[in-house]
Coordinates of N, CA, C and O in Angstrom, one line a residue:
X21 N -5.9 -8.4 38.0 CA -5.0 -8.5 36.8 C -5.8 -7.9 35.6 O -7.0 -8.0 35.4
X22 N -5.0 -7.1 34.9 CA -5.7 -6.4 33.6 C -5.3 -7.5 32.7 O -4.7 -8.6 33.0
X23 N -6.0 -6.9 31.4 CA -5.5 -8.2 30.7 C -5.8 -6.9 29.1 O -6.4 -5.8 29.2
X24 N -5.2 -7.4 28.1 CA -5.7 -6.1 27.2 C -5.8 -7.1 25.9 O -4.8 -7.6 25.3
X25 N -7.1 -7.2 25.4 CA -7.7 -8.0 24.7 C -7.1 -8.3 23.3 O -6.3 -7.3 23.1
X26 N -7.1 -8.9 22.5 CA -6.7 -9.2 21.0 C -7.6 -8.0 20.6 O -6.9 -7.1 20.1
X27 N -8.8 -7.8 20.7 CA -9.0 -6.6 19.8 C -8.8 -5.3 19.8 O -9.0 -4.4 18.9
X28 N -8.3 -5.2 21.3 CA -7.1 -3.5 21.4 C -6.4 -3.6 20.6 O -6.3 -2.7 19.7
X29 N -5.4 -4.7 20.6 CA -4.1 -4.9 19.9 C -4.3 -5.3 18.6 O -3.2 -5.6 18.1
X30 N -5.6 -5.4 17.7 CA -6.6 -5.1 16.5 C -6.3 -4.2 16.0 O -5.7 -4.0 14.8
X31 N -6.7 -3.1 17.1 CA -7.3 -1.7 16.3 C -6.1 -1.2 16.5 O -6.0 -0.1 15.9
X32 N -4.7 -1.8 17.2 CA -3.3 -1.3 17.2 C -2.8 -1.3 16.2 O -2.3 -0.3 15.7
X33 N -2.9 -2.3 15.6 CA -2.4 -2.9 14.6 C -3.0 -2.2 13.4 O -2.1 -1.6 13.0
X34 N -4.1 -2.0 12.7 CA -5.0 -1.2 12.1 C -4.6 -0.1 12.1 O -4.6 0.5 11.0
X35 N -4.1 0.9 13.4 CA -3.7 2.1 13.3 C -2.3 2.2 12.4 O -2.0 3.1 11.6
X36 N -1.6 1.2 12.8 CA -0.6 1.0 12.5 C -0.7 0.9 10.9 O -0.1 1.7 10.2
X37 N -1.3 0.0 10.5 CA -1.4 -0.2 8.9 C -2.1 0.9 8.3 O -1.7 0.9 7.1
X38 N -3.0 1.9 8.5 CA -3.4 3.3 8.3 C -2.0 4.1 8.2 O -1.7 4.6 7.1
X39 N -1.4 4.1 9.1 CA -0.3 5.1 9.5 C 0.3 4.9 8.3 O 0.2 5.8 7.5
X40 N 1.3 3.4 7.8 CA 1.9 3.1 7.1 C 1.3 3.3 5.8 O 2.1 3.7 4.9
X41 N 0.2 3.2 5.5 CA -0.5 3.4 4.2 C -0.6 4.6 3.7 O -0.1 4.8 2.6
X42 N -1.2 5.8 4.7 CA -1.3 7.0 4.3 C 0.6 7.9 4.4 O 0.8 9.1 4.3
X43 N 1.4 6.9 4.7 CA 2.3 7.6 4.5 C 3.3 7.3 3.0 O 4.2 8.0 2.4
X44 N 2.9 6.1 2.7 CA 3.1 5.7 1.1 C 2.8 6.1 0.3 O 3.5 6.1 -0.7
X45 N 1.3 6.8 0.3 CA 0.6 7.3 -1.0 C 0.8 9.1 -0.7 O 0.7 9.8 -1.7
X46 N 1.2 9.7 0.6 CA 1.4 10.8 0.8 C 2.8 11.2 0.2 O 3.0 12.2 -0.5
X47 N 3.9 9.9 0.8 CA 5.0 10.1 0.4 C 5.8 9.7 -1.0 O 6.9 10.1 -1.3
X48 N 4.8 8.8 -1.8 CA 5.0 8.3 -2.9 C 6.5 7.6 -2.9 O 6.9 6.9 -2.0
X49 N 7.2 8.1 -4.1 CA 8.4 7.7 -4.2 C 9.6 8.1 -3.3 O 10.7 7.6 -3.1
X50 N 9.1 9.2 -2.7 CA 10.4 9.9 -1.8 C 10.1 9.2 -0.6 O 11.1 9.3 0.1
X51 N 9.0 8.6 -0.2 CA 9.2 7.8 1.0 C 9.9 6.7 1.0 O 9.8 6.0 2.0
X52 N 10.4 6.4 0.3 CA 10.8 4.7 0.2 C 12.1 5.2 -0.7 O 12.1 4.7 -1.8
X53 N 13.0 5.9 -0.3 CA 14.1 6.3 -0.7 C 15.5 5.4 -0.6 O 16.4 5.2 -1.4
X54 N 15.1 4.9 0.5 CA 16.0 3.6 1.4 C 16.6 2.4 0.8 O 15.6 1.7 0.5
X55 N 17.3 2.0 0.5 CA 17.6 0.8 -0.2 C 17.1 -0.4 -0.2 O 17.1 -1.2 -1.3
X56 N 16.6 -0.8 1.2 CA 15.4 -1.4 2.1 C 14.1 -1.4 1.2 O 13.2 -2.2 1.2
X57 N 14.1 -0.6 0.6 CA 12.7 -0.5 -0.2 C 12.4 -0.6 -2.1 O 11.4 -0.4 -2.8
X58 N 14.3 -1.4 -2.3 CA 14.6 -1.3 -3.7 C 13.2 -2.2 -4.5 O 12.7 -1.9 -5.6
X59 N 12.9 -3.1 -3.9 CA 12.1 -4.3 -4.6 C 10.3 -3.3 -4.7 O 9.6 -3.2 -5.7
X60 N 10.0 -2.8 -3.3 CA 8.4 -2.6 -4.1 C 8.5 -1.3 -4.5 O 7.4 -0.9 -5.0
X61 N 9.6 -0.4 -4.4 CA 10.0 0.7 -5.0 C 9.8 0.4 -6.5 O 9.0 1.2 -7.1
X62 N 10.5 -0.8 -7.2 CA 10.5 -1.2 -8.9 C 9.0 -1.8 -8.8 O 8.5 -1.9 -9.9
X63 N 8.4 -2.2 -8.0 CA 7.2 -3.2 -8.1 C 6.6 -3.4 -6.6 O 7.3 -3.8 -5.6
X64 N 5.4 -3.2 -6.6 CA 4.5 -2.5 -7.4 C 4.1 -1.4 -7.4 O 3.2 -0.9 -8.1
X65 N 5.5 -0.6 -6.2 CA 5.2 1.2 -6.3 C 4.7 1.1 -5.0 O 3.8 0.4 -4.4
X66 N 5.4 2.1 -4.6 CA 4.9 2.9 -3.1 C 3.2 3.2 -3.1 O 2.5 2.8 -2.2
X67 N 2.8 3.8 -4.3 CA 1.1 3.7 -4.1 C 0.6 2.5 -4.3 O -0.6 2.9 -4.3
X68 N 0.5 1.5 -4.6 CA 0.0 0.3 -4.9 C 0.3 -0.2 -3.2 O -0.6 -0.8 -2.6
X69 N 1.6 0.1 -2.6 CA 1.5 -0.6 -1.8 C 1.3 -0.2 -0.4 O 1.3 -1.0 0.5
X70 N 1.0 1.3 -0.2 CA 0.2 2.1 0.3 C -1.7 1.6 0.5 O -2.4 1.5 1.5
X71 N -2.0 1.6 -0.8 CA -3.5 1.1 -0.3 C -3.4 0.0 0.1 O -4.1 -0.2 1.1
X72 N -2.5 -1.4 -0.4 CA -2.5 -2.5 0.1 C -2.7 -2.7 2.1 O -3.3 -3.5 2.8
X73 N -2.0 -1.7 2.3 CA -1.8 -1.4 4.0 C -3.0 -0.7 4.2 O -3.8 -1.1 5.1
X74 N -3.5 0.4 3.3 CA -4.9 0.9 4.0 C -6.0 -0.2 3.9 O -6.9 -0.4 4.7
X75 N -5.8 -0.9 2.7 CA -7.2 -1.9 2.7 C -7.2 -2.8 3.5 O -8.3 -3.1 3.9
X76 N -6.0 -3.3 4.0 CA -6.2 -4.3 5.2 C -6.7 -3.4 6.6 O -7.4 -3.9 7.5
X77 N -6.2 -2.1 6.5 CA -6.8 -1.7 7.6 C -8.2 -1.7 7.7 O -8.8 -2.2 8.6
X78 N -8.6 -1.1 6.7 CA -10.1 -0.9 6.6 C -10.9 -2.5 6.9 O -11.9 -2.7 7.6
X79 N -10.1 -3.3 6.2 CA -11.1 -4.6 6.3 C -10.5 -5.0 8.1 O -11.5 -5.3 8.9
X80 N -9.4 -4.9 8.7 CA -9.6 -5.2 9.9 C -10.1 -4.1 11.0 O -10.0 -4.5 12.1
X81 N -10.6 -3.1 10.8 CA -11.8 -2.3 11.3 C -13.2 -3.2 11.7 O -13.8 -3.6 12.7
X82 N -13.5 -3.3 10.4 CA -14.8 -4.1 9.9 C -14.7 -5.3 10.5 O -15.7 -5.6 11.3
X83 N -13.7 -6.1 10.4 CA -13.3 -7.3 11.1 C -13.6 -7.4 12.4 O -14.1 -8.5 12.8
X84 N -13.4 -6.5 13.1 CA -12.8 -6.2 14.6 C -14.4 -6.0 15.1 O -14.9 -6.6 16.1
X85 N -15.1 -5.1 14.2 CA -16.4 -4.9 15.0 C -17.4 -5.9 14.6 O -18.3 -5.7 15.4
X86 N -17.6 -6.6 14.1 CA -17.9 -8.2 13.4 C -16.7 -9.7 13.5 O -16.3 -10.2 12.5
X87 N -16.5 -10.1 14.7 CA -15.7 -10.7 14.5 C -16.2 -12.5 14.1 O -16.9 -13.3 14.7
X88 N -15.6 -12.7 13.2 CA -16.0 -14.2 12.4 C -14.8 -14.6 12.1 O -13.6 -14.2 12.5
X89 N -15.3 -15.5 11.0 CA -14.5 -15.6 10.0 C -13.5 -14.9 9.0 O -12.4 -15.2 8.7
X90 N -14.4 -13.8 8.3 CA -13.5 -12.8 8.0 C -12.4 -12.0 8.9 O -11.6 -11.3 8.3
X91 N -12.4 -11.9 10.2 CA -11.5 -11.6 11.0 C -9.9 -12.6 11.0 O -8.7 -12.1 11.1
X92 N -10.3 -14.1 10.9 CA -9.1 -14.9 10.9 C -8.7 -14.5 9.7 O -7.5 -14.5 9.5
X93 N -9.2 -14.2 8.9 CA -8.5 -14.1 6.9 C -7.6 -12.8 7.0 O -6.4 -12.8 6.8
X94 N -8.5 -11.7 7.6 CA -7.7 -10.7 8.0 C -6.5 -10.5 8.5 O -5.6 -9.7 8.3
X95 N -6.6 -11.4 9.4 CA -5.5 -11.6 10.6 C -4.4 -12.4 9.8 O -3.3 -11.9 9.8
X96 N -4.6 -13.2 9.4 CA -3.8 -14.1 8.4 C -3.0 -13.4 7.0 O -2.0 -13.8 6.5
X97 N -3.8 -12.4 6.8 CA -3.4 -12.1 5.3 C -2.3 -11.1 5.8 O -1.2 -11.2 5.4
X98 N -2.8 -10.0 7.0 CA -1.9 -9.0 7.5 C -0.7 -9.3 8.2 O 0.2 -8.4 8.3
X99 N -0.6 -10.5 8.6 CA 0.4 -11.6 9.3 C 1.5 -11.6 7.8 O 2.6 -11.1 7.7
X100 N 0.9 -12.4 6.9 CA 1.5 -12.4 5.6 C 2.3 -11.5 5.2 O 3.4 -11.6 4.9
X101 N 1.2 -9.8 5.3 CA 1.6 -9.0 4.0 C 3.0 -8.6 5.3 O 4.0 -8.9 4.7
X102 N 3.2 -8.2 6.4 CA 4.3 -7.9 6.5 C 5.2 -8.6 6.8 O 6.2 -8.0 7.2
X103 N 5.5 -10.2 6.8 CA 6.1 -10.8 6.1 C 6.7 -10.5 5.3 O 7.9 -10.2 5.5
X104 N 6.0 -10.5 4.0 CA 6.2 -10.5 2.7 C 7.1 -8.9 2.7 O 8.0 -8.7 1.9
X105 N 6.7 -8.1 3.6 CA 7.6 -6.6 3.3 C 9.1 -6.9 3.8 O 10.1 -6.9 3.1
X106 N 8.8 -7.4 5.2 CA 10.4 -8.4 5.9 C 11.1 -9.3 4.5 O 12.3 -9.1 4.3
X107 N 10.6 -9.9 3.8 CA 11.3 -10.8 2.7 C 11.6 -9.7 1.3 O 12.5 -9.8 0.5
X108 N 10.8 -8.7 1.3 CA 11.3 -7.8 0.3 C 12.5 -6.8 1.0 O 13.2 -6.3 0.2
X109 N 12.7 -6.5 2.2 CA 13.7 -5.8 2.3 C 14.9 -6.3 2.4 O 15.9 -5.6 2.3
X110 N 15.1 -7.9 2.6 CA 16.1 -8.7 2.5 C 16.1 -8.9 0.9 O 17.2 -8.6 0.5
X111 N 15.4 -9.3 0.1 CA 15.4 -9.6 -1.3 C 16.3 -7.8 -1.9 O 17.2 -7.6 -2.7
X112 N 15.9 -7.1 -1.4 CA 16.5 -5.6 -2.2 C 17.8 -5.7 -1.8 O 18.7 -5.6 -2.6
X113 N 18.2 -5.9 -0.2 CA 19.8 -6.4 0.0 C 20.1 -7.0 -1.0 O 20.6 -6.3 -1.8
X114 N 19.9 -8.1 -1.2 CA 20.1 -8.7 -2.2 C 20.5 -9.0 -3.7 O 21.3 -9.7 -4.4
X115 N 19.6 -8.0 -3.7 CA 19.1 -7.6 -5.8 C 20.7 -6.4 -6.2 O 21.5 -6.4 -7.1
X116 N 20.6 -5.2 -4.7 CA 20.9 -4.2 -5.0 C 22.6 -4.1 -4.5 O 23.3 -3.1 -4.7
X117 N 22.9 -5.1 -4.0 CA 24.1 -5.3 -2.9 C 24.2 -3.9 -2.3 O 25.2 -3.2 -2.4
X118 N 23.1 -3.5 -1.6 CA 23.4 -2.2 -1.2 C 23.5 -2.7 0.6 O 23.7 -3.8 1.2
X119 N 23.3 -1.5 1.1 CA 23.8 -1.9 3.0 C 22.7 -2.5 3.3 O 21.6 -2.4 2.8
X120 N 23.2 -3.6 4.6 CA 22.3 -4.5 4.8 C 21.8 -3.4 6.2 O 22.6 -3.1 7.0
X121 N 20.4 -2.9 6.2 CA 20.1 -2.3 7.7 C 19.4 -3.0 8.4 O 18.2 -2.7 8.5
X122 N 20.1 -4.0 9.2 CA 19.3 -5.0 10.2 C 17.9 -4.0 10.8 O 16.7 -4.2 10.4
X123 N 18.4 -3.4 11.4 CA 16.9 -2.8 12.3 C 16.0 -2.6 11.3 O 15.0 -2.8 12.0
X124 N 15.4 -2.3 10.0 CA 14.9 -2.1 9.3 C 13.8 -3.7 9.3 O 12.7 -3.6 8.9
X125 N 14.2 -4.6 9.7 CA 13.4 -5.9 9.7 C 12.6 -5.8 10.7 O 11.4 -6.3 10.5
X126 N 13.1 -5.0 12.1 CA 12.5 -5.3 13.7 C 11.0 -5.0 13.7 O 10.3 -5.5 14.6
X127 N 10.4 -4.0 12.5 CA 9.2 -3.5 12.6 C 8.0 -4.2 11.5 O 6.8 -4.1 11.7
X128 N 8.7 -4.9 10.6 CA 7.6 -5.7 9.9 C 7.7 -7.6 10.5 O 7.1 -8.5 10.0
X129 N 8.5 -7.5 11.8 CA 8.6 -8.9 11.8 C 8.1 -8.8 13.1 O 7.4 -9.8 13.4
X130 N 8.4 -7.7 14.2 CA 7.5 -7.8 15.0 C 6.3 -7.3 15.3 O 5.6 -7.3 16.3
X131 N 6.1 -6.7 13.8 CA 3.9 -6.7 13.6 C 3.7 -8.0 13.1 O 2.7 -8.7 13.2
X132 N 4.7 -8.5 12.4 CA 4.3 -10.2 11.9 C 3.9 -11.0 13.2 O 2.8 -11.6 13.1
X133 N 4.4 -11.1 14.0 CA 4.6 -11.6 15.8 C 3.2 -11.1 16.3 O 2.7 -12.0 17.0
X134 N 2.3 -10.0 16.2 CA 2.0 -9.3 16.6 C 0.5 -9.7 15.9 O -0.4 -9.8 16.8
X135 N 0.2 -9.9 14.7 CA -0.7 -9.8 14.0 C -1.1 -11.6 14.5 O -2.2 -12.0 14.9
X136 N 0.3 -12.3 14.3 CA -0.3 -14.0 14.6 C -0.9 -14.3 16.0 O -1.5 -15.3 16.2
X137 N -0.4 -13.1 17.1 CA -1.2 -13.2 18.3 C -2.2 -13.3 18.8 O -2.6 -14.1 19.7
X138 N -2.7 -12.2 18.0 CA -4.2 -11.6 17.6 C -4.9 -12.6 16.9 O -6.1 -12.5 17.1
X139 N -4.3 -13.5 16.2 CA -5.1 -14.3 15.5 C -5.4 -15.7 16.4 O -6.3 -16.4 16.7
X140 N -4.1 -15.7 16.8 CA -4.3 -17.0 18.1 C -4.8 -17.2 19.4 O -4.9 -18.2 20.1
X141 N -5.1 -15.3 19.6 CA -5.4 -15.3 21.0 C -6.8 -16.4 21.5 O -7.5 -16.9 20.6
X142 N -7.0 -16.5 22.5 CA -8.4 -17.2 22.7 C -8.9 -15.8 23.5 O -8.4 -14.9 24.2
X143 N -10.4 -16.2 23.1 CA -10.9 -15.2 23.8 C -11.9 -15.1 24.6 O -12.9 -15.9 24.6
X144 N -11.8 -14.2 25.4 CA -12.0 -14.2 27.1 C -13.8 -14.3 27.2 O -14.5 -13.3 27.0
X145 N -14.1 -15.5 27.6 CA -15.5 -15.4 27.8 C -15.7 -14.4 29.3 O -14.9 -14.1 30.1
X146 N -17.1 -14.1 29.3 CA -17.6 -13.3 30.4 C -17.7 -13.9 31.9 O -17.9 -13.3 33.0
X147 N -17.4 -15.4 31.5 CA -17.7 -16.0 33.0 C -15.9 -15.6 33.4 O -15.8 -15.1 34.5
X148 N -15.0 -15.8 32.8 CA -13.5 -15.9 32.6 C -13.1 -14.4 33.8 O -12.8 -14.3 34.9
X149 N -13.4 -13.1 32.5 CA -13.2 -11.9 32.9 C -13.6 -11.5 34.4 O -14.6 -11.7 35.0
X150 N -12.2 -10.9 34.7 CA -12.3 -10.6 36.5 C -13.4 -9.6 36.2 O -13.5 -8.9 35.2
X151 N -14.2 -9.8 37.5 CA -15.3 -8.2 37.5 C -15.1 -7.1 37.0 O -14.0 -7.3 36.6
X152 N -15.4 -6.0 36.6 CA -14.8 -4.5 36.6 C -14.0 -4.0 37.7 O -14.5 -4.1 38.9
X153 N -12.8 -3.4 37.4 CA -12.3 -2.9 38.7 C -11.6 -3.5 39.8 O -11.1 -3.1 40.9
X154 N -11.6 -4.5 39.1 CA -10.7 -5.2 40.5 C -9.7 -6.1 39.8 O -9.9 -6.7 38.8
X155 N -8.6 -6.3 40.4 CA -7.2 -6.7 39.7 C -7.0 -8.1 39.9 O -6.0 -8.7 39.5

C-alpha cells in the first residue's frame, strides 16, 4: 500500500498558494476581472492579496521542513484564508447582484478540505510505514 504523506500534500498546497500569489501581483487588477472577485478587487487589492497567498506559502515551506507548532498555525490560517476567499466570492454575488458562478467556489473550498487534512492528518511513525518497496 502507498500512502502519500500530509507533507506531499504540504508542499501541494504551497505550490498551489505560490501559483495563486504570483499570479495576483503579476496580474494585478486584470486578473481578478470576474465578478467573483468584486469584494478583494475594492479591498484589499489583488496585490495585497497576492502576497497574502505568497506569505503563507513561504511560512508553510518553513513549516513543512520544521514541523511543530508553527506548522498547525499554518495549516489553520491557510484553511481559513481560503475560506475567507470562498465567503468573498459569495459576499461579491451579493454586493454586486452580478452572476452567481457556482464552480468558482469548487477551488477555494476544496483547498479548504484540503489544507484541514493536512492539518488533521496523523502521522506515520517509522514502526507504522510498510518497508520500502513493497505494497
Amino acid at each position: 500500500m502507498r500512502v502519500i504523506t500530509a507533507r506531499a500534500v504540504g508542499f501541494v498546497l504551497a505550490g498551489v498558494a505560490l501559483f495563486d500569489g504570483a499570479g495576483l501581483l503579476y496580474g494585478g487588477d486584470s486578473a481578478v476581472q470576474s465578478p467573483s472577485w468584486a469584494v478583494f478587487r475594492a479591498f484589499p487589492g489583488p496585490e495585497t492579496v497576492g502576497l497574502i497567498y505568497l506569505t503563507t506559502a513561504v511560512i508553510l515551506i518553513y513549516a513543512l521542513a520544521r514541523p511543530g507548532e508553527l506548522l498547525a498555525w499554518v495549516l489553520s490560517g491557510g484553511m481559513v484564508w481560503y475560506l475567507v476567499v470562498a465567503a468573498s466570492f459569495v459576499a461579491s454575488w451579493l454586493v454586486t447582484g452580478g452572476q452567481v458562478v457556482w464552480p468558482a467556489l469548487s477551488k477555494p473550498l476544496s483547498l479548504t478540505v484540503l489544507w484541514l487534512l493536512v492539518l488533521l492528518a496523523k502521522p506515520i511513525t517509522p514502526a507504522e510505514a510498510p518497508p520500502h518497496g513493497q505494497e
